[in-house]
Short mmCIF file of C-alpha atoms and ligand atoms in Angstrom, two decimals:
data_model
loop_
_atom_site.label_atom_id
_atom_site.label_comp_id
_atom_site.label_asym_id
_atom_site.label_seq_id
_atom_site.Cartn_x
_atom_site.Cartn_y
_atom_site.Cartn_z
CA UNK A 1 55.93 149.79 126.78
CA UNK A 2 54.25 146.31 127.08
CA UNK A 3 55.88 143.82 129.45
CA UNK A 4 58.43 141.53 127.80
CA UNK A 5 57.59 137.84 128.03
CA UNK A 6 60.74 135.81 128.75
CA UNK A 7 60.99 131.99 128.81
CA UNK A 8 64.00 130.27 130.42
CA UNK A 9 65.03 126.61 130.22
CA UNK A 10 66.80 125.47 133.40
CA UNK A 11 66.26 126.40 137.05
CA UNK A 12 69.89 126.18 138.18
CA UNK A 13 71.60 129.24 139.61
CA UNK A 14 72.14 130.75 136.16
CA UNK A 15 68.52 130.44 134.99
CA UNK A 16 67.02 131.55 138.31
CA UNK A 17 69.38 134.50 138.77
CA UNK A 18 68.47 135.71 135.26
CA UNK A 19 64.78 135.18 136.04
CA UNK A 20 65.07 137.27 139.20
CA UNK A 21 66.94 140.16 137.56
CA UNK A 22 64.57 140.28 134.59
CA UNK A 23 61.45 140.05 136.80
CA UNK A 24 62.75 142.88 139.02
CA UNK A 25 63.28 144.91 135.82
CA UNK A 26 59.58 144.44 134.96
CA UNK A 27 59.58 141.40 132.62
CA UNK A 28 57.06 138.56 132.79
CA UNK A 29 59.26 135.47 133.27
CA UNK A 30 58.51 131.73 133.04
CA UNK A 31 61.19 129.17 133.97
CA UNK A 32 60.87 125.58 132.69
CA UNK A 33 62.76 123.00 134.75
CA UNK A 34 63.03 119.38 133.67
CA UNK A 35 63.44 118.12 137.26
CA UNK A 36 63.50 120.11 140.48
CA UNK A 37 64.89 123.64 140.74
CA UNK A 38 68.48 123.95 142.02
CA UNK A 39 69.07 120.18 142.09
CA UNK A 40 71.88 119.69 139.56
CA UNK A 41 75.33 121.31 139.39
CA UNK A 42 74.20 124.30 141.46
CA UNK A 43 73.20 121.91 144.28
CA UNK A 44 76.50 120.01 144.14
CA UNK A 45 78.79 123.06 144.26
CA UNK A 46 81.14 123.95 147.10
CA UNK A 47 79.99 127.57 147.22
CA UNK A 48 83.29 129.47 146.93
CA UNK A 49 83.23 132.92 145.33
CA UNK A 50 86.67 132.15 143.94
CA UNK A 51 87.32 135.27 141.86
CA UNK A 52 90.97 135.23 142.98
CA UNK A 53 91.71 131.59 142.14
CA UNK A 54 94.96 131.69 140.11
CA UNK A 55 93.70 128.66 138.14
CA UNK A 56 90.93 130.81 136.57
CA UNK A 57 91.53 131.89 132.95
CA UNK A 58 92.56 135.57 132.71
CA UNK A 59 89.66 136.20 130.31
CA UNK A 60 87.31 135.61 133.24
CA UNK A 61 88.72 138.45 135.35
CA UNK A 62 86.41 141.32 134.32
CA UNK A 63 83.25 139.19 134.55
CA UNK A 64 84.35 137.74 137.92
CA UNK A 65 85.03 141.19 139.36
CA UNK A 66 81.72 142.51 138.03
CA UNK A 67 79.76 139.56 139.43
CA UNK A 68 81.50 139.67 142.81
CA UNK A 69 80.65 143.36 143.06
CA UNK A 70 76.95 142.56 142.55
CA UNK A 71 76.95 139.82 145.22
CA UNK A 72 76.04 141.92 148.30
CA UNK A 73 72.92 143.34 146.58
CA UNK A 74 72.09 139.95 145.01
CA UNK A 75 72.11 138.23 148.43
CA UNK A 76 70.28 141.11 150.12
CA UNK A 77 67.55 141.03 147.49
CA UNK A 78 67.14 137.23 147.80
CA UNK A 79 67.08 137.42 151.61
CA UNK A 80 64.57 140.28 151.52
CA UNK A 81 62.20 138.58 149.08
CA UNK A 82 62.44 135.09 150.58
CA UNK A 83 62.65 136.00 154.26
CA UNK A 84 65.51 133.45 154.52
CA UNK A 85 69.06 134.11 155.70
CA UNK A 86 72.05 132.82 153.71
CA UNK A 87 74.89 132.43 156.22
CA UNK A 88 78.46 133.12 155.12
CA UNK A 89 80.52 130.04 156.16
CA UNK A 90 84.02 131.43 155.69
CA UNK A 91 85.44 134.79 154.66
CA UNK A 92 89.09 133.95 153.97
CA UNK A 93 90.93 131.47 151.78
CA UNK A 94 94.50 130.28 152.16
CA UNK A 95 95.56 129.97 148.54
CA UNK A 96 98.53 127.71 147.81
CA UNK A 97 100.54 128.13 144.61
CA UNK A 98 103.89 126.97 143.26
CA UNK A 99 104.81 130.59 142.47
CA UNK A 100 103.30 133.69 144.05
CA UNK A 101 101.31 136.00 141.77
CA UNK A 102 102.41 139.67 141.66
CA UNK A 103 101.33 141.61 144.78
CA UNK A 104 100.64 138.44 146.79
CA UNK A 105 102.41 138.23 150.16
CA UNK A 106 103.53 134.84 151.33
CA UNK A 107 102.10 134.05 154.77
CA UNK A 108 104.52 133.33 157.58
CA UNK A 109 104.47 129.84 159.05
CA UNK A 110 103.00 131.30 162.29
CA UNK A 111 100.05 132.97 160.53
CA UNK A 112 99.44 129.87 158.46
CA UNK A 113 99.41 127.61 161.52
CA UNK A 114 97.07 130.00 163.35
CA UNK A 115 94.50 129.81 160.52
CA UNK A 116 95.00 126.14 159.61
CA UNK A 117 96.74 124.29 162.47
CA UNK A 118 98.82 121.43 161.10
CA UNK A 119 98.75 122.51 157.42
CA UNK A 120 101.64 121.06 155.38
CA UNK A 121 103.12 123.53 152.90
CA UNK A 122 104.63 120.73 150.80
CA UNK A 123 106.46 122.97 148.31
CA UNK A 124 103.54 125.41 148.02
CA UNK A 125 103.57 129.08 148.94
CA UNK A 126 100.40 130.24 150.71
CA UNK A 127 98.83 133.70 150.63
CA UNK A 128 95.55 135.07 151.90
CA UNK A 129 92.48 135.89 149.82
CA UNK A 130 89.46 137.72 151.23
CA UNK A 131 86.89 135.38 149.72
CA UNK A 132 83.43 134.40 150.90
CA UNK A 133 81.99 130.91 150.81
CA UNK A 134 78.45 129.76 151.60
CA UNK A 135 76.26 126.68 151.23
CA UNK A 136 74.73 126.74 147.73
CA UNK A 137 71.81 124.61 148.91
CA UNK A 138 70.75 127.31 151.39
CA UNK A 139 71.20 129.90 148.63
CA UNK A 140 69.14 127.63 146.34
CA UNK A 141 66.21 127.34 148.77
CA UNK A 142 66.12 131.09 149.24
CA UNK A 143 66.53 131.85 145.51
CA UNK A 144 63.62 129.59 144.53
CA UNK A 145 61.41 131.37 147.08
CA UNK A 146 62.68 134.79 145.97
CA UNK A 147 61.91 134.29 142.27
CA UNK A 148 58.36 133.22 143.13
CA UNK A 149 57.92 136.30 145.34
CA UNK A 150 59.20 138.42 142.43
CA UNK A 151 56.36 137.07 140.24
CA UNK A 152 58.30 134.48 138.20
CA UNK A 153 56.32 131.39 137.10
CA UNK A 154 58.44 128.31 137.86
CA UNK A 155 57.28 125.13 136.11
CA UNK A 156 59.17 122.15 137.56
CA UNK A 157 58.99 118.65 136.04
CA UNK A 158 58.59 120.41 132.66
CA UNK A 159 61.32 119.85 130.08
CA UNK A 160 61.81 122.06 127.05
CA UNK A 161 61.99 119.68 124.07
CA UNK A 162 62.71 122.19 121.32
CA UNK A 163 62.36 125.83 120.37
CA UNK A 164 61.71 127.73 117.14
CA UNK A 165 62.61 131.39 116.85
CA UNK A 166 61.35 133.84 114.23
CA UNK A 167 62.09 137.54 113.72
CA UNK A 168 59.32 138.46 116.19
CA UNK A 169 59.11 135.73 118.82
CA UNK A 170 60.00 132.26 120.07
CA UNK A 171 57.87 129.11 120.28
CA UNK A 172 58.81 126.78 123.10
CA UNK A 173 57.71 123.13 122.92
CA UNK A 174 57.68 121.49 126.35
CA UNK A 175 56.46 118.29 127.97
CA UNK A 176 53.52 120.39 129.27
CA UNK A 177 52.57 121.90 125.91
CA UNK A 178 53.52 124.79 123.64
CA UNK A 179 54.34 128.32 124.84
CA UNK A 180 55.26 131.57 123.09
CA UNK A 181 57.57 134.30 124.38
CA UNK A 182 59.35 137.43 123.19
CA UNK A 183 62.71 135.95 124.17
CA UNK A 184 64.10 132.56 125.23
CA UNK A 185 67.18 131.90 127.39
CA UNK A 186 68.89 128.53 127.32
CA UNK A 187 70.31 128.05 130.84
CA UNK A 188 70.04 124.28 130.86
CA UNK A 189 73.57 123.61 132.15
CA UNK A 190 75.41 120.50 131.00
CA UNK A 191 72.42 119.48 128.83
CA UNK A 192 72.36 122.73 126.83
CA UNK A 193 73.45 121.21 123.52
CA UNK A 194 70.07 119.45 123.28
CA UNK A 195 68.44 122.86 122.72
CA UNK A 196 71.11 125.04 121.08
CA UNK A 197 73.92 124.26 118.59
CA UNK A 198 76.70 124.92 121.13
CA UNK A 199 79.32 122.37 122.30
CA UNK A 200 78.66 122.18 126.05
CA UNK A 201 79.82 119.03 127.85
CA UNK A 202 79.48 117.76 131.43
CA UNK A 203 82.60 117.73 133.62
CA UNK A 204 81.94 115.68 136.69
CA UNK A 205 82.98 116.78 140.18
CA UNK A 206 82.95 114.50 143.21
CA UNK A 207 83.42 115.79 146.74
CA UNK A 208 82.92 114.69 150.32
CA UNK A 209 81.86 116.05 153.67
CA UNK A 210 83.79 114.82 156.72
CA UNK A 211 83.27 115.38 160.43
CA UNK A 212 85.98 115.42 163.12
CA UNK A 213 84.18 115.70 166.48
CA UNK A 214 87.31 114.96 168.51
CA UNK A 215 89.37 118.00 167.49
CA UNK A 216 89.81 120.78 170.04
CA UNK A 217 88.42 124.14 168.94
CA UNK A 218 91.93 125.58 168.42
CA UNK A 219 92.81 122.73 166.01
CA UNK A 220 90.07 123.61 163.48
CA UNK A 221 90.42 125.32 160.14
CA UNK A 222 89.26 128.92 160.42
CA UNK A 223 89.77 129.66 156.72
CA UNK A 224 89.22 127.67 153.53
CA UNK A 225 92.38 126.13 152.02
CA UNK A 226 92.81 125.80 148.24
CA UNK A 227 95.70 124.41 146.21
CA UNK A 228 95.93 123.64 142.49
CA UNK A 229 94.82 120.08 143.38
CA UNK A 230 92.07 120.32 146.00
CA UNK A 231 90.25 122.46 148.55
CA UNK A 232 89.07 122.12 152.15
CA UNK A 233 86.28 124.36 153.39
CA UNK A 234 85.28 124.61 157.05
CA UNK A 235 81.58 123.95 157.56
CA UNK A 236 79.43 124.27 160.68
CA UNK A 237 79.75 121.91 163.63
CA UNK A 238 83.20 120.45 163.02
CA UNK A 239 82.56 119.50 159.40
CA UNK A 240 84.91 120.07 156.50
CA UNK A 241 84.06 119.91 152.79
CA UNK A 242 86.77 118.35 150.62
CA UNK A 243 86.73 118.64 146.85
CA UNK A 244 86.75 118.12 144.03
CA UNK A 245 87.54 115.97 141.02
CA UNK A 246 87.23 117.21 137.43
CA UNK A 247 86.31 114.22 135.26
CA UNK A 248 85.10 113.60 131.75
CA UNK A 249 82.60 110.84 132.47
CA UNK A 250 79.64 111.83 130.31
CA UNK A 251 76.38 112.22 132.21
CA UNK A 252 77.31 109.60 134.84
CA UNK A 253 76.80 110.98 138.36
CA UNK A 254 77.74 107.85 140.32
CA UNK A 255 79.94 108.49 143.35
CA UNK A 256 82.99 106.21 143.32
CA UNK A 257 84.12 105.21 146.86
CA UNK A 258 87.72 104.72 145.66
CA UNK A 259 87.84 108.27 144.30
CA UNK A 260 86.30 109.65 147.51
CA UNK A 261 88.91 107.77 149.55
CA UNK A 262 91.70 109.11 147.39
CA UNK A 263 90.42 112.71 147.80
CA UNK A 264 90.24 112.13 151.56
CA UNK A 265 93.84 110.85 151.65
CA UNK A 266 95.14 113.78 149.59
CA UNK A 267 93.32 116.19 151.93
CA UNK A 268 94.89 114.46 154.94
CA UNK A 269 98.36 114.79 153.39
CA UNK A 270 97.77 118.53 153.16
CA UNK A 271 95.97 118.92 156.50
CA UNK A 272 96.70 115.87 158.71
CA UNK A 273 93.75 116.38 161.13
CA UNK A 274 91.49 115.36 158.21
CA UNK A 275 92.89 111.81 158.48
CA UNK A 276 90.77 110.98 161.54
CA UNK A 277 87.64 112.67 160.22
CA UNK A 278 84.67 110.45 159.35
CA UNK A 279 83.19 110.76 155.86
CA UNK A 280 79.52 111.58 156.46
CA UNK A 281 78.41 112.35 152.90
CA UNK A 282 79.71 112.30 149.32
CA UNK A 283 78.08 113.49 146.11
CA UNK A 284 78.77 114.59 142.57
CA UNK A 285 77.59 117.15 140.05
CA UNK A 286 78.00 117.90 136.35
CA UNK A 287 79.68 121.21 135.64
CA UNK A 288 78.64 122.69 132.28
CA UNK A 289 81.82 123.32 130.26
CA UNK A 290 82.58 124.82 126.86
CA UNK A 291 85.67 123.74 124.85
CA UNK A 292 87.72 126.74 126.10
CA UNK A 293 86.29 126.51 129.67
CA UNK A 294 84.83 130.03 129.36
CA UNK A 295 81.12 130.85 129.64
CA UNK A 296 78.90 131.39 126.62
CA UNK A 297 76.80 134.56 126.94
CA UNK A 298 74.97 136.05 123.97
CA UNK A 299 72.80 134.86 121.09
CA UNK A 300 73.12 132.79 117.92
CA UNK A 301 69.63 133.46 116.54
CA UNK A 302 67.06 136.23 117.05
CA UNK A 303 65.45 136.10 120.53
CA UNK A 304 67.39 132.91 121.39
CA UNK A 305 69.86 133.75 124.20
CA UNK A 306 72.50 131.55 125.79
CA UNK A 307 73.82 131.59 129.37
CA UNK A 308 75.98 128.47 129.46
CA UNK A 309 79.33 126.89 130.24
CA UNK A 310 80.04 128.45 133.64
CA UNK A 311 82.14 125.38 134.49
CA UNK A 312 83.86 125.77 137.92
CA UNK A 313 82.54 129.26 138.69
CA UNK A 314 78.79 129.36 138.09
CA UNK A 315 77.97 130.32 141.67
CA UNK A 316 80.43 133.22 141.51
CA UNK A 317 79.34 134.32 138.04
CA UNK A 318 75.53 134.07 138.44
CA UNK A 319 74.62 137.67 139.38
CA UNK A 320 76.97 139.10 136.74
CA UNK A 321 75.64 136.80 134.02
CA UNK A 322 72.05 137.62 135.00
CA UNK A 323 72.71 141.37 134.79
CA UNK A 324 74.40 141.03 131.38
CA UNK A 325 71.48 139.01 130.01
CA UNK A 326 69.10 141.67 131.26
CA UNK A 327 71.22 144.34 129.55
CA UNK A 328 71.31 142.35 126.28
CA UNK A 329 67.60 141.57 126.21
CA UNK A 330 66.41 145.01 127.35
CA UNK A 331 68.99 146.68 125.06
CA UNK A 332 70.77 148.44 127.92
CA UNK A 333 74.44 149.43 127.93
CA UNK A 334 76.67 146.42 128.68
CA UNK A 335 78.77 146.52 131.87
CA UNK A 336 81.34 143.98 130.60
CA UNK A 337 82.83 143.40 127.15
CA UNK A 338 81.42 140.02 126.09
CA UNK A 339 83.69 139.15 123.17
CA UNK A 340 85.48 136.34 125.08
CA UNK A 341 82.10 134.75 125.71
CA UNK A 342 80.57 135.11 122.22
CA UNK A 343 78.57 132.00 121.19
CA UNK A 344 79.88 132.27 117.61
CA UNK A 345 83.49 131.54 118.63
CA UNK A 346 82.93 127.80 118.21
CA UNK A 347 81.44 128.16 114.74
CA UNK A 348 83.30 130.32 112.18
CA UNK A 349 80.01 130.88 110.31
CA UNK A 350 78.71 132.92 113.27
CA UNK A 351 81.96 134.46 114.53
C1 LIG B 1 81.69 119.53 142.66
C2 LIG B 1 81.41 120.94 142.17
C3 LIG B 1 81.90 122.01 142.90
C4 LIG B 1 81.66 123.31 142.46
N1 LIG B 1 82.08 124.34 143.23
C5 LIG B 1 81.84 125.62 142.83
C6 LIG B 1 82.22 126.72 143.65
O1 LIG B 1 82.74 126.53 144.75
N2 LIG B 1 81.98 127.97 143.18
C7 LIG B 1 81.38 128.22 141.99
O2 LIG B 1 81.23 129.38 141.61
N3 LIG B 1 80.99 127.19 141.19
C8 LIG B 1 81.20 125.91 141.59
N4 LIG B 1 80.82 124.85 140.80
C9 LIG B 1 80.27 125.14 139.47
C10 LIG B 1 78.80 125.51 139.53
O3 LIG B 1 78.12 124.56 140.30
C11 LIG B 1 78.21 125.54 138.10
O4 LIG B 1 79.00 126.35 137.25
C12 LIG B 1 76.79 126.11 138.13
O5 LIG B 1 76.02 125.44 139.10
C13 LIG B 1 76.13 125.98 136.77
O6 LIG B 1 74.81 126.44 136.92
P1 LIG B 1 73.74 126.19 135.77
O7 LIG B 1 72.49 126.87 136.24
O8 LIG B 1 74.31 126.56 134.46
O9 LIG B 1 73.58 124.60 135.71
P2 LIG B 1 72.71 123.60 136.63
O10 LIG B 1 72.75 123.99 138.06
O11 LIG B 1 73.14 122.23 136.29
O12 LIG B 1 71.23 123.85 136.14
C14 LIG B 1 70.81 123.49 134.84
C15 LIG B 1 69.33 123.10 134.98
O13 LIG B 1 68.77 122.91 133.68
C16 LIG B 1 67.85 121.84 133.77
N5 LIG B 1 67.59 121.33 132.41
C17 LIG B 1 68.42 120.63 131.61
N6 LIG B 1 67.85 120.39 130.41
C18 LIG B 1 66.61 120.97 130.47
C19 LIG B 1 65.54 121.08 129.53
N7 LIG B 1 65.61 120.55 128.29
N8 LIG B 1 64.41 121.72 129.93
C20 LIG B 1 64.30 122.27 131.17
N9 LIG B 1 65.29 122.18 132.10
C21 LIG B 1 66.45 121.56 131.73
C22 LIG B 1 68.55 120.83 134.68
O14 LIG B 1 67.63 119.91 135.22
C23 LIG B 1 69.16 121.76 135.72
O15 LIG B 1 68.30 121.95 136.84
C24 LIG B 1 80.98 123.55 141.24
C25 LIG B 1 80.46 122.47 140.54
C26 LIG B 1 80.66 121.16 141.00
C27 LIG B 1 80.07 120.02 140.24
#
């Protein structure tokens, strides 16, 4: 069988993970990236694999579990191809909730204080999740290298302007000329509606990195802490990541010092040692969101595929989404029922 030619718009974690899976399955893949690879939402993320976050919609459960299960092989394959290591920064999360989910065991005050000395429960009940977290920028560096090693052509500074699909193939019009492919995947994040008739909007997240060099080792967080309002994630060398807002601010990525200060204060109310920590960095990113906050995975037109709207969980969901796209495009059996993620759900004509 001749090699399939696949074109992808967007070199965030969704586009690059799909590129890697398809290339390893034997496809010839080209990724078009308007700016630099892994420099938008995927760069801004906190890096939690938050499959157990009680704030996640229930419809996400099967896809989250599937994607999480693929993570060890996904990371191993990226590390093998790139020769780079992706360190795991924390392996446990203290999840706070106003009511405990079934089967969750509330942590005793002693256990809580051992993992997060000083933590204020403030009406919340905390339980433990085995959940990994890593730095998405280190993952990004390694993933870019890995896709190149796997034979993917990555064209940065090349925007897709429009596409035309016919029964046989797709024409892709870019700022570097016209290309043809057997299949096209729109993985262009918060900007996806420019290329496909799907209502994806940006939801801004601001977060900050703080450093507290004067804490004794036994006063540090040894697990991430997450509540319905914010999270704190221990990072190397006495740093802690504090996030994140969810804002409807269009495509504005400006960091607002007042909002950063307010996040810092809320974090210090929850974990008082954060009060003396110095803010060393703050940034923002645009999460791609659909109207029902669920991803969009599938097609609306022949050979025109969509991998969009991963909102707060794109890092978690990347390997699962990539595998499902591969299964759709190569006509393999699907591992997850995709009806919750059908592109046609926003347009009755296509439903
Ligand atoms: C503050 C914050 C914290 C987060 N924390 C987490 C977390 O802890 N865990 C988690 O799982 N998720 C997290 N997320 C969500 C996660 O970052 C996103 O869901 C994920 O990065 C989306 O990936 P993407 O590839 O779809 O989009 P992006 O990473 O934004 O990539 C889209 C790419 O498409 C390119 N592009 C756009 N238009 C075109 C075009 N016309 N032609 C070519 N290229 C184009 C863009 O330049 C961009 O590089 C967080 C997000 C934010 C903002």
